[in-house]
Short mmCIF file of C-alpha atoms in Angstrom, two decimals:
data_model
loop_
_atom_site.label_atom_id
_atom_site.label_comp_id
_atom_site.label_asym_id
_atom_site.label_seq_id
_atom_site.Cartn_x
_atom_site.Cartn_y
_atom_site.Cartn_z
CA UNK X 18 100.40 64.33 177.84
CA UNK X 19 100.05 67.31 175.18
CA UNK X 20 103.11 69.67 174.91
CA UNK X 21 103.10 72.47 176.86
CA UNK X 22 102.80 76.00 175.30
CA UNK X 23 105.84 77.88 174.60
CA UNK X 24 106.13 81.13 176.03
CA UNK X 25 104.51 84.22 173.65
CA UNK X 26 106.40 86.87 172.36
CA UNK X 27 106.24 90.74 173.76
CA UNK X 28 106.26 93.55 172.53
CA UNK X 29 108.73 94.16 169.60
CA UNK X 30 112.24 96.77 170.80
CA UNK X 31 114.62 97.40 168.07
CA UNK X 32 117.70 97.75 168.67
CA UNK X 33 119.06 101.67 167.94
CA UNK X 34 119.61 101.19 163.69
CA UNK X 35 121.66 103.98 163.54
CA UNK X 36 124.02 102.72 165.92
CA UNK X 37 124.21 99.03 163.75
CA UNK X 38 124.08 101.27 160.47
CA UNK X 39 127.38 103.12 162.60
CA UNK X 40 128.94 99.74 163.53
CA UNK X 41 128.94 98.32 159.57
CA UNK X 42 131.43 101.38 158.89
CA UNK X 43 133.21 101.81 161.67
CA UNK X 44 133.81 98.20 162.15
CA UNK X 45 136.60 97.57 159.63
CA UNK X 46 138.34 100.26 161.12
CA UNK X 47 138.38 99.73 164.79
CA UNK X 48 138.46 96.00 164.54
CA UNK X 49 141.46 94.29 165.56
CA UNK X 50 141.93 91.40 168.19
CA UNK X 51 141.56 91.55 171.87
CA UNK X 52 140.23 89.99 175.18
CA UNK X 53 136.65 89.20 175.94
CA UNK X 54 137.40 90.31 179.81
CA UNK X 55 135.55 86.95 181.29
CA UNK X 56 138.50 87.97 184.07
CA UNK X 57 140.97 90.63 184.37
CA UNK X 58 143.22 90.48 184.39
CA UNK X 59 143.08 88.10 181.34
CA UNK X 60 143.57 84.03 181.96
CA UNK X 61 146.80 84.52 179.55
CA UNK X 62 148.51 86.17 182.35
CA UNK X 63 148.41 83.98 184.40
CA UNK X 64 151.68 81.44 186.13
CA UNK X 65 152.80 79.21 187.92
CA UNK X 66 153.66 81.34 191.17
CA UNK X 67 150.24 80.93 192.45
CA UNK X 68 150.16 77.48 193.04
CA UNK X 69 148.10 75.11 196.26
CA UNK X 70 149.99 76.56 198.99
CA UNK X 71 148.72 80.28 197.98
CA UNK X 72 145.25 78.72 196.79
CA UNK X 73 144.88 77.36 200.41
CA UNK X 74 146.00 81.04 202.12
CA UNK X 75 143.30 82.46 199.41
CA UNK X 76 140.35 79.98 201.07
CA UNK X 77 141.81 80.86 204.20
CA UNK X 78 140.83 84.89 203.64
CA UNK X 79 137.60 83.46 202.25
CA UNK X 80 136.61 81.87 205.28
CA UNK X 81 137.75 84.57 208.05
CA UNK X 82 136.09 87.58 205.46
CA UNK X 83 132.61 86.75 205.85
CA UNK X 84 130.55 83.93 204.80
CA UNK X 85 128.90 85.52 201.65
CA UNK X 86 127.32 83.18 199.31
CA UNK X 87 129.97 81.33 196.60
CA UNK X 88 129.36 80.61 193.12
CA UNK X 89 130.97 77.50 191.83
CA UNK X 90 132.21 76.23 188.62
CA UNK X 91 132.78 72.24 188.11
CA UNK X 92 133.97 71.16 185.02
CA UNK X 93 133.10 67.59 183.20
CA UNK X 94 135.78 67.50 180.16
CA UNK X 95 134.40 64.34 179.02
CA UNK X 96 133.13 64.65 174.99
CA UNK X 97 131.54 61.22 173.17
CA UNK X 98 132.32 63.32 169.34
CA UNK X 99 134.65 66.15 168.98
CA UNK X 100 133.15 69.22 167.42
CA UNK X 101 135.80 70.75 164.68
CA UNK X 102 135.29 74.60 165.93
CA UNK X 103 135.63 73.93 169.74
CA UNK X 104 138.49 75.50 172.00
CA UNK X 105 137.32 73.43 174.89
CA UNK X 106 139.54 71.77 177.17
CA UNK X 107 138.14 68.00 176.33
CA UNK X 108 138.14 64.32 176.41
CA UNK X 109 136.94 62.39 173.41
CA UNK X 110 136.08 59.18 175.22
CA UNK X 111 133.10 56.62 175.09
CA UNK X 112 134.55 55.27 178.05
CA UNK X 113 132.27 55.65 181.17
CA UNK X 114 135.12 53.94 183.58
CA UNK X 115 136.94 57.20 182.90
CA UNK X 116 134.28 59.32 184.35
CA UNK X 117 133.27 57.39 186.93
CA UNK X 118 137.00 57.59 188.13
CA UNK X 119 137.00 61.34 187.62
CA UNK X 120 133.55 62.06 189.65
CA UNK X 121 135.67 60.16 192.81
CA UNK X 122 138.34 62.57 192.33
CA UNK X 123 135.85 65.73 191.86
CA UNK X 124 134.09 64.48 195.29
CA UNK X 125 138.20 64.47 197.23
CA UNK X 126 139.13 68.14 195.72
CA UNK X 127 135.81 69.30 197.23
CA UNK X 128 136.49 67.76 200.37
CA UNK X 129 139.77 69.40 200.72
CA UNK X 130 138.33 72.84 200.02
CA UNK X 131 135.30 72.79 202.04
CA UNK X 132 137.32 71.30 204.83
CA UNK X 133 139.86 74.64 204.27
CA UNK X 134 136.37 76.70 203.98
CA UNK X 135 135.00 75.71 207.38
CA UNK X 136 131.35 75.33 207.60
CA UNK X 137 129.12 74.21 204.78
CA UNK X 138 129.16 77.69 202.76
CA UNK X 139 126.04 78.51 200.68
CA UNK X 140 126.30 79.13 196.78
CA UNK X 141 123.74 81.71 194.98
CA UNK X 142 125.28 80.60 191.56
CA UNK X 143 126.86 76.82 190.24
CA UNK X 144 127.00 76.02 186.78
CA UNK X 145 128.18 72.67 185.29
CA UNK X 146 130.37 73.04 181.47
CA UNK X 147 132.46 70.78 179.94
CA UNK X 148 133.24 69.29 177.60
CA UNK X 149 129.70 67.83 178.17
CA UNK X 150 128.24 67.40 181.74
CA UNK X 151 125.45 65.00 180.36
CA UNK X 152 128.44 62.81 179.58
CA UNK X 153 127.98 61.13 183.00
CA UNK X 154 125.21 58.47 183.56
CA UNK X 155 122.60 59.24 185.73
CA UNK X 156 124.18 57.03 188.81
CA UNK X 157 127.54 59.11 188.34
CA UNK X 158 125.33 62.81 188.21
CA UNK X 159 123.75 61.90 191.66
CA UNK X 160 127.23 61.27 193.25
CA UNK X 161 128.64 64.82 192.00
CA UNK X 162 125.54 66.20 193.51
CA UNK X 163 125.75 64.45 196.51
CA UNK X 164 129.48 65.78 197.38
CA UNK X 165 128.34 69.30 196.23
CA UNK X 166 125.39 69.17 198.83
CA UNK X 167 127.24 67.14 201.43
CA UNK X 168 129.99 69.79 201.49
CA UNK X 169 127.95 73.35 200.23
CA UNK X 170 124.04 74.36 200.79
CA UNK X 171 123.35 75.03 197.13
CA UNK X 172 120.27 77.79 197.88
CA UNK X 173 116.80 77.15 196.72
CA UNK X 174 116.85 80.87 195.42
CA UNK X 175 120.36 80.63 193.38
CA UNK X 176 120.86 79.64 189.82
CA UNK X 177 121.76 76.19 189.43
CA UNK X 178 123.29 75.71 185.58
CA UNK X 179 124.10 73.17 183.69
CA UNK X 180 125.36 72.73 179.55
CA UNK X 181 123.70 69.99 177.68
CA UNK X 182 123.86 68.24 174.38
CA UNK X 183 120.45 68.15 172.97
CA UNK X 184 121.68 65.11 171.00
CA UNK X 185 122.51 63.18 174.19
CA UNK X 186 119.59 63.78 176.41
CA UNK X 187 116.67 62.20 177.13
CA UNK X 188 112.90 62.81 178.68
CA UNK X 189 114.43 61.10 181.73
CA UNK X 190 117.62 62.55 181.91
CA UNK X 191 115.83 65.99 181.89
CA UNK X 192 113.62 64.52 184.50
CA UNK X 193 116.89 63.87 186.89
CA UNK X 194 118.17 67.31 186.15
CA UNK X 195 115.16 68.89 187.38
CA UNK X 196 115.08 66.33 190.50
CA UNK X 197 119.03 67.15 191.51
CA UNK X 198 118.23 70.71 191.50
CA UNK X 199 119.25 72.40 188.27
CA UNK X 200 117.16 75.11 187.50
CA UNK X 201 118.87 76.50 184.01
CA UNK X 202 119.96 74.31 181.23
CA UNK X 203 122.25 75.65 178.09
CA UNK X 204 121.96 74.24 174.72
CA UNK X 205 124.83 73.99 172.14
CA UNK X 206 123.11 74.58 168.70
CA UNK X 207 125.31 76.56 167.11
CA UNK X 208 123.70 76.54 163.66
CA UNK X 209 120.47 74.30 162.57
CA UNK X 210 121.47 74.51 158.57
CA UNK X 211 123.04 70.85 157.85
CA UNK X 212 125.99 72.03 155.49
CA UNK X 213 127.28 74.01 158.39
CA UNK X 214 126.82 71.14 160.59
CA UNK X 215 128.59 68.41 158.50
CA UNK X 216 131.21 70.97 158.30
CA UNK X 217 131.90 71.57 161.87
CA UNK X 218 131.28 67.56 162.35
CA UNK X 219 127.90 68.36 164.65
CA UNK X 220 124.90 67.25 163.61
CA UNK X 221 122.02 68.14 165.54
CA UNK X 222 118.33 68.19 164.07
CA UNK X 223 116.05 70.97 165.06
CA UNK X 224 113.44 68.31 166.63
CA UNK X 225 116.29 67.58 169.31
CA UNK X 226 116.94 70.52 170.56
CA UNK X 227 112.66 71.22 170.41
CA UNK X 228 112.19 68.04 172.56
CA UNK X 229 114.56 69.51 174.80
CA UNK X 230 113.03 72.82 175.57
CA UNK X 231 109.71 71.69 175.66
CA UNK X 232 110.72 69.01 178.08
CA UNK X 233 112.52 71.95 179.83
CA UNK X 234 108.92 73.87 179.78
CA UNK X 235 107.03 71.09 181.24
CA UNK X 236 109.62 70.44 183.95
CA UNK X 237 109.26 73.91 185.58
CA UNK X 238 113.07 74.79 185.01
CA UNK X 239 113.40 78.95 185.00
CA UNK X 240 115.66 79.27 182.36
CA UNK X 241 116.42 78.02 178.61
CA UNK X 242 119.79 79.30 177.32
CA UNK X 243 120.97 78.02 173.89
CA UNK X 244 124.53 78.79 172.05
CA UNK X 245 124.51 79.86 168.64
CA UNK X 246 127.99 80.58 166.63
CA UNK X 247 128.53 83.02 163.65
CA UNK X 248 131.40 82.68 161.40
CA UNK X 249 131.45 79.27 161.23
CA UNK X 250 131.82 77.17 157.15
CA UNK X 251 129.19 78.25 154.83
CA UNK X 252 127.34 80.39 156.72
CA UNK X 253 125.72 82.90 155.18
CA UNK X 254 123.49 86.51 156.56
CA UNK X 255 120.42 84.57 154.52
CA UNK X 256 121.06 81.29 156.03
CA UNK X 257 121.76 82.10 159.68
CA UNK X 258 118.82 84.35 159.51
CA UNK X 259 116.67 81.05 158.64
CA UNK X 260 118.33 79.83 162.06
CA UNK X 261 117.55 82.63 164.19
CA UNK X 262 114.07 82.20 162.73
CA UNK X 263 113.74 78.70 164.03
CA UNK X 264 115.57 79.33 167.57
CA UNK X 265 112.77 82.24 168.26
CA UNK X 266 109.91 79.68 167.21
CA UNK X 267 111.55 77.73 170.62
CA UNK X 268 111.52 81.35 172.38
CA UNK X 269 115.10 80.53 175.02
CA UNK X 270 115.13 82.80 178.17
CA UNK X 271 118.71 83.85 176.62
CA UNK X 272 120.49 83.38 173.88
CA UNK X 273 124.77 83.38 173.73
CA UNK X 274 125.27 84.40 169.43
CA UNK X 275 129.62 83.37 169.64
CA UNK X 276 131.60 85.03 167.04
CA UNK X 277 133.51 81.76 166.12
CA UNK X 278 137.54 82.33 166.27
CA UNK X 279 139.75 80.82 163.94
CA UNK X 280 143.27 79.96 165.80
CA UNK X 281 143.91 76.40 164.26
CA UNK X 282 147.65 77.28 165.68
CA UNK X 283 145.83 76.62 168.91
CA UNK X 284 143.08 74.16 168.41
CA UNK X 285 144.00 71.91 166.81
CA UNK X 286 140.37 70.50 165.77
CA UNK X 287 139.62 73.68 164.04
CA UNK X 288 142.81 72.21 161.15
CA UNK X 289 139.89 70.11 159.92
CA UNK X 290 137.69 73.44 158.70
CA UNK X 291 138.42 74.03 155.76
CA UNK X 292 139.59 77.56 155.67
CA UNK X 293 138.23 78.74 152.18
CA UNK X 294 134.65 78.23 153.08
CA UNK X 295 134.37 80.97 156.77
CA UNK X 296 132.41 83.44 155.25
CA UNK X 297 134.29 86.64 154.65
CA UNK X 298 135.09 89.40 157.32
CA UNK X 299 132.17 91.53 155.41
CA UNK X 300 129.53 89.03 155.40
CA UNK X 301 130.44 88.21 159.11
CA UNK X 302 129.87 91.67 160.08
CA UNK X 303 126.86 91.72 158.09
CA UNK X 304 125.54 88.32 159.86
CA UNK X 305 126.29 89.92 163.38
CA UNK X 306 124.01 93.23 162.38
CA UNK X 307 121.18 91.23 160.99
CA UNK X 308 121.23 88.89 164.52
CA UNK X 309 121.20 92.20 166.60
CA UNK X 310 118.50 93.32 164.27
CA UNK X 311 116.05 89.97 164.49
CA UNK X 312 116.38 89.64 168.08
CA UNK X 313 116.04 92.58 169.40
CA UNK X 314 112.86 93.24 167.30
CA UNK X 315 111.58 89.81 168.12
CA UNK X 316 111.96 91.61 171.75
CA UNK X 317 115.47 90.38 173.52
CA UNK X 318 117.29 92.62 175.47
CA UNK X 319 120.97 93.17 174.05
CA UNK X 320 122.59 92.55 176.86
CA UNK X 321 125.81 93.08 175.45
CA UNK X 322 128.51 91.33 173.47
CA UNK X 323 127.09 88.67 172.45
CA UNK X 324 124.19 88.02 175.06
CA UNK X 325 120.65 88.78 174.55
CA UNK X 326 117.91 87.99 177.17
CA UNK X 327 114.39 88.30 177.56
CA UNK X 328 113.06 91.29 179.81
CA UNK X 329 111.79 88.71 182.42
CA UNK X 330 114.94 86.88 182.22
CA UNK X 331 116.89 87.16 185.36
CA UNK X 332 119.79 88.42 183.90
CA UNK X 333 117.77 91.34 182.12
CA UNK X 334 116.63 91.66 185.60
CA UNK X 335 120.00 91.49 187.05
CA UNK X 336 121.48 94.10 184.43
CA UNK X 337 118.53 96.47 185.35
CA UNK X 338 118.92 96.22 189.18
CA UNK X 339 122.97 96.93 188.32
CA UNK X 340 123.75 93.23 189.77
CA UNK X 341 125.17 92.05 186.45
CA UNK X 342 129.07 90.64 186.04
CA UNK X 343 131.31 88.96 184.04
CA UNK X 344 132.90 85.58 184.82
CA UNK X 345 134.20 82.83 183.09
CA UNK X 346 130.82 81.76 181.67
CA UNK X 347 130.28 85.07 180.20
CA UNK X 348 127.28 87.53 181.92
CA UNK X 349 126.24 86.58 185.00
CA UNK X 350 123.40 87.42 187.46
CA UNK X 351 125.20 88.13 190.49
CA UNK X 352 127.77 90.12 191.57
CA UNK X 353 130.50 89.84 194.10
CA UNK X 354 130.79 86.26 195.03
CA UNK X 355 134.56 84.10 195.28
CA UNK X 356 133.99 81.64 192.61
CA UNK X 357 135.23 78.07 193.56
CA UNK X 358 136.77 75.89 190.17
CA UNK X 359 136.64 71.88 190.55
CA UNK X 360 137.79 69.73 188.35
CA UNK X 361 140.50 70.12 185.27
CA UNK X 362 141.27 73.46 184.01
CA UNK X 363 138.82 74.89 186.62
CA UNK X 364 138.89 78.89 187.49
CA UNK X 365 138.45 79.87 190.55
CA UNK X 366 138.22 83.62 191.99
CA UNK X 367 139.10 83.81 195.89
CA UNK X 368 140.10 86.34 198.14
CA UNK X 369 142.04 88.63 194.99
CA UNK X 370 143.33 85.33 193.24
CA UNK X 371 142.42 83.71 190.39
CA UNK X 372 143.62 80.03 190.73
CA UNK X 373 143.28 77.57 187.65
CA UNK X 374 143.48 73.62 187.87
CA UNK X 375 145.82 71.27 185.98
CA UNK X 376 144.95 70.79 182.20
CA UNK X 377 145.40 67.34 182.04
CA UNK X 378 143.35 64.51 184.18
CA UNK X 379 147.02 62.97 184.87
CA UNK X 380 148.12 66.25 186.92
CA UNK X 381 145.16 66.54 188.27
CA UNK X 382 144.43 62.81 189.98
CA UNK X 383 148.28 63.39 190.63
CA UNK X 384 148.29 66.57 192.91
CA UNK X 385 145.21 64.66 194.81
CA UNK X 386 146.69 61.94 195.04
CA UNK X 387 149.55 63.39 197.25
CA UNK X 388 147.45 65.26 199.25
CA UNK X 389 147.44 69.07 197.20
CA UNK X 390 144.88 71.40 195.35
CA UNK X 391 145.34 70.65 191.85
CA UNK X 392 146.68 73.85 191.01
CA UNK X 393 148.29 74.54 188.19
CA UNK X 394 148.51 78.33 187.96
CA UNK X 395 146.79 81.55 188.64
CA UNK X 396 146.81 85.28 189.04
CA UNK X 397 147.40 87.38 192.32
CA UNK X 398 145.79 90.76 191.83
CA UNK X 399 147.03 94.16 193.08
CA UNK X 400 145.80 97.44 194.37
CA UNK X 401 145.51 98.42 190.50
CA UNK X 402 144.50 95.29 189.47
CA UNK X 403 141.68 95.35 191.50
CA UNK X 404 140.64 99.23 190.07
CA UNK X 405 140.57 98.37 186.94
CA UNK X 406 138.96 95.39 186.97
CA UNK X 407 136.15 97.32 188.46
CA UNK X 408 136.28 99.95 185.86
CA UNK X 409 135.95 97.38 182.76
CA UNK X 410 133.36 95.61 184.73
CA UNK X 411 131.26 98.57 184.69
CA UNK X 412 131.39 99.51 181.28
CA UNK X 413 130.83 96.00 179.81
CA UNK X 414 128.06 94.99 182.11
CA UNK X 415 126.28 98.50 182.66
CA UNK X 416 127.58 100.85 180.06
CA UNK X 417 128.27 103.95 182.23
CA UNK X 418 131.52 104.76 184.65
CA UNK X 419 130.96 107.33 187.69
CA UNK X 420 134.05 108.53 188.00
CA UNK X 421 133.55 110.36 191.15
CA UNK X 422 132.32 106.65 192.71
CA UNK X 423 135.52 105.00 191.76
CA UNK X 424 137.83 108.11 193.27
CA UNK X 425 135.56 107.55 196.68
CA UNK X 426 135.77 103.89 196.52
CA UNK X 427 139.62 103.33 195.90
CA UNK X 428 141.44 106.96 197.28
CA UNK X 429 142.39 107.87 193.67
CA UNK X 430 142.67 111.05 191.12
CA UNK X 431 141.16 109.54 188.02
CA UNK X 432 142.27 112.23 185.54
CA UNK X 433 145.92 112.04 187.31
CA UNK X 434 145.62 107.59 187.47
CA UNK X 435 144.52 107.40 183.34
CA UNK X 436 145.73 110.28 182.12
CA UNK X 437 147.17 108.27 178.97
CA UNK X 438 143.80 106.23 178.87
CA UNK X 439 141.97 109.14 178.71
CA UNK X 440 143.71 110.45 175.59
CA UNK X 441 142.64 106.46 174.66
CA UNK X 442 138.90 107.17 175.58
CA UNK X 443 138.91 110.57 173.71
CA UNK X 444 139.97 108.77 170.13
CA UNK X 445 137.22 106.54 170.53
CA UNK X 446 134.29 109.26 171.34
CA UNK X 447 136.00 111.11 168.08
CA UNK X 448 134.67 107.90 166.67
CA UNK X 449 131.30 108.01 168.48
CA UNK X 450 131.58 105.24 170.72
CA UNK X 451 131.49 106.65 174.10
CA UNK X 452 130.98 110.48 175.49
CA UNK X 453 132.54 111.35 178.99
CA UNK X 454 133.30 114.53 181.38
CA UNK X 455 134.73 114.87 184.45
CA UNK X 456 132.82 113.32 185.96
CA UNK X 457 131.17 109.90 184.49
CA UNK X 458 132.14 107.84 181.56
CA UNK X 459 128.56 106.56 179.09
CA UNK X 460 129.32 104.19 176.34
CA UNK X 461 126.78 104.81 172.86
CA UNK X 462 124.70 102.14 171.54
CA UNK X 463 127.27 101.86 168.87
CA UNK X 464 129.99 101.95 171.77
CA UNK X 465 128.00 98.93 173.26
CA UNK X 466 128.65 96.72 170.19
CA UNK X 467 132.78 97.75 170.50
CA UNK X 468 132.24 97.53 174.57
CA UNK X 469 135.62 95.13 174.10
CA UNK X 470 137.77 97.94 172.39
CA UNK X 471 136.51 100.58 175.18
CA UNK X 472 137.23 98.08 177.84
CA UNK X 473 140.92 97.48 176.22
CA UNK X 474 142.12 100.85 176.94
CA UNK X 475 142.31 100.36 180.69
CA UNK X 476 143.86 96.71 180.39
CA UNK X 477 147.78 97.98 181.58
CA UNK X 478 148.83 94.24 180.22
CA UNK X 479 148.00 95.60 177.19
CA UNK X 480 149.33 98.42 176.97
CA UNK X 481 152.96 96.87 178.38
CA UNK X 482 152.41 94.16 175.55
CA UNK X 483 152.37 96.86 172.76
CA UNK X 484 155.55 98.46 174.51
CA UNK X 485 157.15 95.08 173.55
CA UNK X 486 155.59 94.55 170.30
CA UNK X 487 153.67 91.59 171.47
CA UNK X 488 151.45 90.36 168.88
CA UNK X 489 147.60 90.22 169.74
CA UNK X 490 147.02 87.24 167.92
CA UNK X 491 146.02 84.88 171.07
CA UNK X 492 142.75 86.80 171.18
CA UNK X 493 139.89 86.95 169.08
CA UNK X 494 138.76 89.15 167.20
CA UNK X 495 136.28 91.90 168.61
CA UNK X 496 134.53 91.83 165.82
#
């Protein structure tokens, strides 16, 4: 059988070059480090006082508040090579016995919260990360998917995800993926030049990841994502530029560009990159401007951050209809849903709590072992929590506030509630990244590519850290 055609390209849309000409001098100014707002508030904040017995009140007020469609998040931490620059929670295993005790486990903690949840809910969104889901052998995939279905009605409509590793996957294995369901795959490519990849200890050839999407193509699934990283040893504006070159010759639906954070105090991997060859802060700005530049006039929608779609994409779509979100994935396509999180290090969102499962695979066969949710932590939101989580949502999936919507929708006085983040708001539209009124809030294109440093001026945890001269340095850079 011939390959099938990849998709052409439309119509060229740059992005606004003022705004990037903007960002390069504004950028060593306003840079500093700070959340990426996957949550809010942050994962960082969360303890240990939400533990099972509060995660099982949580699906309790899931359950009796209306049976709206979940999204679900299962995690597979299982990892044949380590990867130098990853911050993933992981296994580094060629051991298959300790997956296939780890899917039995998956299929009990899904039992316990479906039985809490009632009837078989349905789920508009599920997306499988790791680690690497493609870890598990075909046998082991079909019993995941088998609990999933036997205890959730995964909808023919949703968006059913899953991460794979180009380097571990097979005409047949993409074969299964389409047959259990999965409708998007995402690709970690991170760079296609080899010095980069010896340095970060992945090598992946470009005629991988090709078989991959064309095999993708052929096998009807609606959605190609791949990962790219900038920042990362020896990179270079010229020589990421020749990899953005060969990723748009495999035209992905989407496209994830990762500004790669150095914290070897926290991953310990990343002690193994060699420090001396990152590429200077200056040449990684200038690498971010000319990726903005190349995709978005090789016709991808900036989505923002770091995302870029194509118009037909569904999230394009999604961020056009005003359905677009963050979660822990990043950008997603629908908005609204309790998020369920199986399996270790999980993150779930239910009923006002974030809940997050035990790190380790010891903890975690532990807790269901005696009978509990594996929790090991979470977040119970407030009143305020709750507002301003909506307010950074808004600007960082749809660029614009109404203020007058937000006073409606939660009984406030917005001038009187942020007074001091107003005075915030008005230092950054000095520096031309937003412009507001009374009544509505509209961040600039060059506000779009800073959407983290808007969004930071309404995080209170924040502002309480600087109080106490607490040190941003757990976060990445926005920049």
């Amino acid at each position: 059988m011939s390959a099938p055609t990849l998709p052409s390209m439309p119509a060229a849309t740059a992005f606004d070059r003022r705004a990037l000409a903007d960002f390069r001098s504004l950028a060593g100014r306003i840079d500093g480090n700070g959340p990426r707002y996957t949550s809010y508030p942050t994962a960082d904040r969360f303890d240990a006082e939400v533990d099972d017995a509060r995660y099982l009140a949580a699906l309790d007020a899931c359950r009796a508040d209306s049976p709206a469609p979940l999204s679900l998040y299962l995690h597979i931490p299982f990892c044949e090579n380590i990867c130098y620059y990853c911050g993933c929670n992981k296994i580094i295993t060629k051991d298959h016995a300790r997956s296939a005790r780890y899917v039995d486990y998956l299929a009990r903690e899904m039992a316990m919260v479906a039985g809490r949840l009632g009837e078989r809910r349905a789920v508009m969104q599920s997306h499988w990360g790791g680690g690497t889901p493609t870890f598990l052998d075909p046998d082991e995939m079909r019993r995941v998917m088998a609990a999933l279905t036997q205890h959730f009605h995964l909808l023919p409509g949703g968006e059913h995800a899953i991460e794979i590793d180009p380097r571990r996957v097979t005409d047949a294995r993409m074969a299964l993926l389409a047959e259990l369901g999965f409708n998007r795959i995402s690709l970690g490519v991170q760079d296609f030049d080899p010095e980069v990849q010896a340095a970060i200890h992945r090598v992946q050839s470009y005629e991988e990841t090709r078989d991959v999407v064309l095999a993708a193509r052929r096998l009807g699934f609606r959605s190609v994502s791949m990962d790219l990283i900038y920042g990362l040893p020896h990179q270079t504006t010229e020589r990421f530029a020749a990899t953005i070159d060969r990723v748009l010759t495999l035209r992905p639906d989407r496209l994830s560009v990762y500004s790669y954070a150095h914290l070897p105090h926290v991953f310990k991997p990343q002690r193994r990159i060699d420090e001396a060859t990152l590429p200077p802060a200056g040449e990684k700005l200038d690498i971010l401007v000319s990726t903005i530049e190349h995709l978005t006039a090789a016709g991808y929608v900036y989505i923002g951050m770091d995302h870029f779609a194509l118009p037909d994409d569904d999230l394009a779509i999604a961020q056009q209809a005003g359905r677009l979100q963050r979660n822990f994935q990043g950008y997603a396509t629908h908005a609204g849903h309790d998020q369920l999180g199986f399996g270790v290090s999980a993150i779930g969102a239910v009923a006002g709590h974030y809940v997050q499962n035990a790190r380790t695979t010891d903890e975690y066969y532990a807790a269901l072992d005696e009978g509990r949710l594996p929790v090991a932590r979470g977040f119970g939101m407030s009143a305020d929590d709750h507002l301003r989580k909506a307010i950074i949502g808004a600007l960082m999936c749809h660029g614009t506030l109404d203020i007058a919507a937000v006073e409606a929708g939660h009984g406030i006085d917005f001038a009187r509630t942020f007074a001091p983040e107003l005075a915030g708001l008005d230092a950054l539209a000095t520096e031309g990244l937003l412009r507001r009124d009374a009544s509505r809030i509209d961040i600039t294109p060059l506000g779009r590519l800073l959407v983290r440093r808007v969004a930071m001026v309404f995080d209170r945890y924040l502002r309480q850290d600087a109080g106490r001269e607490v040190p941003l340095v757990r976060y990445s850079r926005v920049v």
